[in-house]
Short mmCIF file of C-alpha atoms in Angstrom, two decimals:
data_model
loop_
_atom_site.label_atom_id
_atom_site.label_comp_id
_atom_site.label_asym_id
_atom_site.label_seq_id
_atom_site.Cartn_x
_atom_site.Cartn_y
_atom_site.Cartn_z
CA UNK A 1 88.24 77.26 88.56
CA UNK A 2 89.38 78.33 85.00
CA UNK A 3 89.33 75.09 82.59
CA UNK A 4 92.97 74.84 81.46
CA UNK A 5 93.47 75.44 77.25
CA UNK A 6 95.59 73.89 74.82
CA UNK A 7 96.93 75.05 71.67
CA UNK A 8 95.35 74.04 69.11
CA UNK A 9 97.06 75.81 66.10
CA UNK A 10 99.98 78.77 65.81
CA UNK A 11 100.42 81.41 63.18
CA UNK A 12 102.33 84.98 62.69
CA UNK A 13 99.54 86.22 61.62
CA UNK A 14 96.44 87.51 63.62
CA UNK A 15 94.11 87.53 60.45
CA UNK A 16 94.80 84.13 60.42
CA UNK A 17 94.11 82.74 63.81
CA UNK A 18 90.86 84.86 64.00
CA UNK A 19 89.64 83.13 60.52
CA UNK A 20 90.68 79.59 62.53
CA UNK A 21 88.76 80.81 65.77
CA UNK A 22 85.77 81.64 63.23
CA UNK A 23 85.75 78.04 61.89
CA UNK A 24 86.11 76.31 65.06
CA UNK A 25 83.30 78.44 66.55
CA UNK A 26 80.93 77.50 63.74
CA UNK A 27 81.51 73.53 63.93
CA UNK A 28 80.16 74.30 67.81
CA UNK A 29 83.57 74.57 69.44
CA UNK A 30 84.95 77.37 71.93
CA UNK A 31 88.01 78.93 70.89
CA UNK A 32 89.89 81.71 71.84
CA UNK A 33 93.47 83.69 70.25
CA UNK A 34 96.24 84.53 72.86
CA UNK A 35 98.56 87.62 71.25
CA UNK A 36 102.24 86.99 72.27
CA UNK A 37 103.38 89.85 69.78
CA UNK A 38 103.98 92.14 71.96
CA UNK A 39 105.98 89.76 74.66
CA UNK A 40 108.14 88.67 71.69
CA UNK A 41 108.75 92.67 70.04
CA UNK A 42 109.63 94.44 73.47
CA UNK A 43 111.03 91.36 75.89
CA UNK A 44 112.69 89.69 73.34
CA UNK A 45 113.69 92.06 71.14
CA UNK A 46 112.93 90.13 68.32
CA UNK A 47 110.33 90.26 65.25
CA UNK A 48 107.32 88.34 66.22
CA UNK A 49 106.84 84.73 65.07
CA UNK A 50 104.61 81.55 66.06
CA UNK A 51 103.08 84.64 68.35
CA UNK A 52 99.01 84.07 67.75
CA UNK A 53 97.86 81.03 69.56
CA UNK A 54 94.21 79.55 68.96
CA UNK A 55 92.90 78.05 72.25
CA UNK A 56 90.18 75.57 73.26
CA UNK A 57 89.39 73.43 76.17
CA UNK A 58 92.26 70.64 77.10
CA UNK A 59 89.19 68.10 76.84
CA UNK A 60 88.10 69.56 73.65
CA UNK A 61 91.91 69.55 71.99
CA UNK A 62 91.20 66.43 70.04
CA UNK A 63 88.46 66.92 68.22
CA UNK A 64 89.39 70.57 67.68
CA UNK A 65 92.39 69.30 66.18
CA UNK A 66 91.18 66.99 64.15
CA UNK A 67 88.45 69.18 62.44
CA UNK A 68 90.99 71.42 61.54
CA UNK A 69 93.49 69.10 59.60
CA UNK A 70 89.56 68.42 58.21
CA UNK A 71 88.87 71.36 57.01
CA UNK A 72 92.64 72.03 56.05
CA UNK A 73 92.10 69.42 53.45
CA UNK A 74 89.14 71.21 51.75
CA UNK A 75 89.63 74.75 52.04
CA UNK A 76 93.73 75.12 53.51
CA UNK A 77 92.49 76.89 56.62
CA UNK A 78 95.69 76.05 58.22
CA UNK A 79 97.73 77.62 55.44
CA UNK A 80 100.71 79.53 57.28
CA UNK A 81 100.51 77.47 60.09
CA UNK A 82 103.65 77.73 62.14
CA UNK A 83 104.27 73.53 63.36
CA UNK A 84 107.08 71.48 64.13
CA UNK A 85 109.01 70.70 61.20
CA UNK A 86 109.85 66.87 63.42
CA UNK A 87 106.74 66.28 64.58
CA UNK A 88 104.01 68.68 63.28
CA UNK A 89 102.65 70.30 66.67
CA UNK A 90 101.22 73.24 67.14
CA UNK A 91 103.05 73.78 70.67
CA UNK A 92 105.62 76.15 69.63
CA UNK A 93 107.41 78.84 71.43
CA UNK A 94 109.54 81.70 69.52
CA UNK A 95 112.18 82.20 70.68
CA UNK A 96 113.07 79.05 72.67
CA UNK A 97 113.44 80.91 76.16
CA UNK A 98 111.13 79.73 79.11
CA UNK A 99 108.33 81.85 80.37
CA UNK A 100 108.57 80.17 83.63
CA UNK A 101 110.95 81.92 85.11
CA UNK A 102 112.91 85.14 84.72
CA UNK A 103 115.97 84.11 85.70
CA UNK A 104 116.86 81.69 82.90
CA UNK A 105 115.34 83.98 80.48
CA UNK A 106 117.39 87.30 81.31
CA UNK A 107 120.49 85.14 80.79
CA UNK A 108 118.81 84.44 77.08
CA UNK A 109 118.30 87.63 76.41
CA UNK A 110 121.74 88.18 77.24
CA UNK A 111 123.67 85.59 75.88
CA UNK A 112 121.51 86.71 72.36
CA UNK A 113 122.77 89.85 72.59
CA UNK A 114 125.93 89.01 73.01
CA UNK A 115 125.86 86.46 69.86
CA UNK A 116 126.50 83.38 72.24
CA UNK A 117 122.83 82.22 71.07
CA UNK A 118 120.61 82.17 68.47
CA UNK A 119 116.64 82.75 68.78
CA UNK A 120 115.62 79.29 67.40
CA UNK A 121 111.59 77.87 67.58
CA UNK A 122 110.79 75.21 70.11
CA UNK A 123 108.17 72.29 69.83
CA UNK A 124 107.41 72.13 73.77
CA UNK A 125 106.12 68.25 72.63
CA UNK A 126 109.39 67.05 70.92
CA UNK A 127 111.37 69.40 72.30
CA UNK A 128 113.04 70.20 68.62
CA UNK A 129 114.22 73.34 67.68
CA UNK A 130 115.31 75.05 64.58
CA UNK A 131 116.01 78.36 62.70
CA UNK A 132 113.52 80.69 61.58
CA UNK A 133 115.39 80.50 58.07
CA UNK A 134 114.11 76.80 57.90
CA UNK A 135 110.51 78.01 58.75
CA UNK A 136 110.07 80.57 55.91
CA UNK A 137 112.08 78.34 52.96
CA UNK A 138 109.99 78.49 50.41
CA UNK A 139 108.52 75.68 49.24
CA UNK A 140 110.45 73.09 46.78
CA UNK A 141 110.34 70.18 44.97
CA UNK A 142 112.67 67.60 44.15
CA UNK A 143 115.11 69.18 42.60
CA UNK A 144 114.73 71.99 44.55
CA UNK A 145 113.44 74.45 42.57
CA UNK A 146 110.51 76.80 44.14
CA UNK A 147 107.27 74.77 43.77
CA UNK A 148 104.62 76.64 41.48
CA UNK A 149 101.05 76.58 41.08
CA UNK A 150 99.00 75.89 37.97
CA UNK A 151 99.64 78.73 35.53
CA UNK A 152 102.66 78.98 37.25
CA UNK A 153 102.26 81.41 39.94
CA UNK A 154 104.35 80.85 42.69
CA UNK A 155 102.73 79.87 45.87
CA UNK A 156 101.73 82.29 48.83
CA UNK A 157 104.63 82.06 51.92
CA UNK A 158 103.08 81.14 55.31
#
C-alpha cells in the first residue's frame, strides 16, 4: 500500500518547488513535486497557478513543515509561496472546482465560460477563497505604497 502524502508547500513555479524538494531532501526528508500545469492550462482553460505541489509522507508533514518556515527565516526558501491569505496553508487548489468528480466540475467549467463564475483559489483547510488579483498585489506598506528594499529596489513578485 502507497503511504498517503500531504502538501507541504505550493508555488507557480516549478524552479521553485524543485529548490524546496532539494532542501527537504538534504535535512533527510522524502519529498516529491506533483505538476498540475497541465490539468489547469487544457481542463480549465485557465493560466496555471498554485499548480506545483511539494509532497512528503502524511506522518512526516509536521516536521517537514516546520523546517521549512525554518529555513524560510534564514534564506526565504519559501519566497513565492502560494498560501492562504486567512489561514496560511499550503492546501490550495486553483481554480476552486473539485477533482472528485466530473460532474460538478463540467458545470464549472461552464458556468466560467459563461461569466456566471469566477476562477477564485481555495484553501481545502479553511475553505477560503479569493481572487488571483489579491494573490499577486504587490507588496505594501502602510500607506500603501509598494514596499522597497534597501537601495530601493523594489521587491521580486512571488
Amino acid at each position: 500500500m502507497k503511504p498517503r502524502t500531504e502538501v507541504v508547500a505550493t508555488f507557480d513555479d516549478l524552479e521553485k518547488a524543485q529548490a524546496v524538494k532539494v532542501k527537504l531532501e538534504k535535512a533527510g526528508i522524502e519529498a516529491n513535486v506533483k505538476d498540475e500545469s497541465r490539468m489547469q492550462k487544457f481542463w480549465f482553460l485557465s493560466k496555471p497557478h498554485a499548480c506545483e505541489k511539494v509532497l512528503v509522507k502524511e506522518s512526516e508533514y509536521t516536521r517537514a513543515r516546520q523546517f521549512l518556515l525554518e529555513a524560510d527565516q534564514q534564506d526565504g526558501i519559501l519566497h513565492g509561496e502560494v498560501h492562504c491569505l486567512q489561514c496560511g496553508s499550503p492546501h490550495i487548489q486553483y481554480p476552486q472546482y473539485t477533482r472528485k468528480f466530473l460532474t460538478t466540475t463540467f458545470f464549472g467549467v461552464i458556468f466560467y465560460w459563461m461569466g456566471l463564475m469566477d476562477k477564485l483559489f481555495y484553501c481545502r483547510d479553511c475553505h477560503c477563497t479569493w481572487p488571483v488579483k489579491e494573490l499577486l498585489r504587490e507588496p505594501t506598506d502602510i500607506l500603501n505604497w509598494p514596499k522597497r528594499h534597501e537601495g530601493g529596489v523594489k521587491q521580486e513578485r512571488g
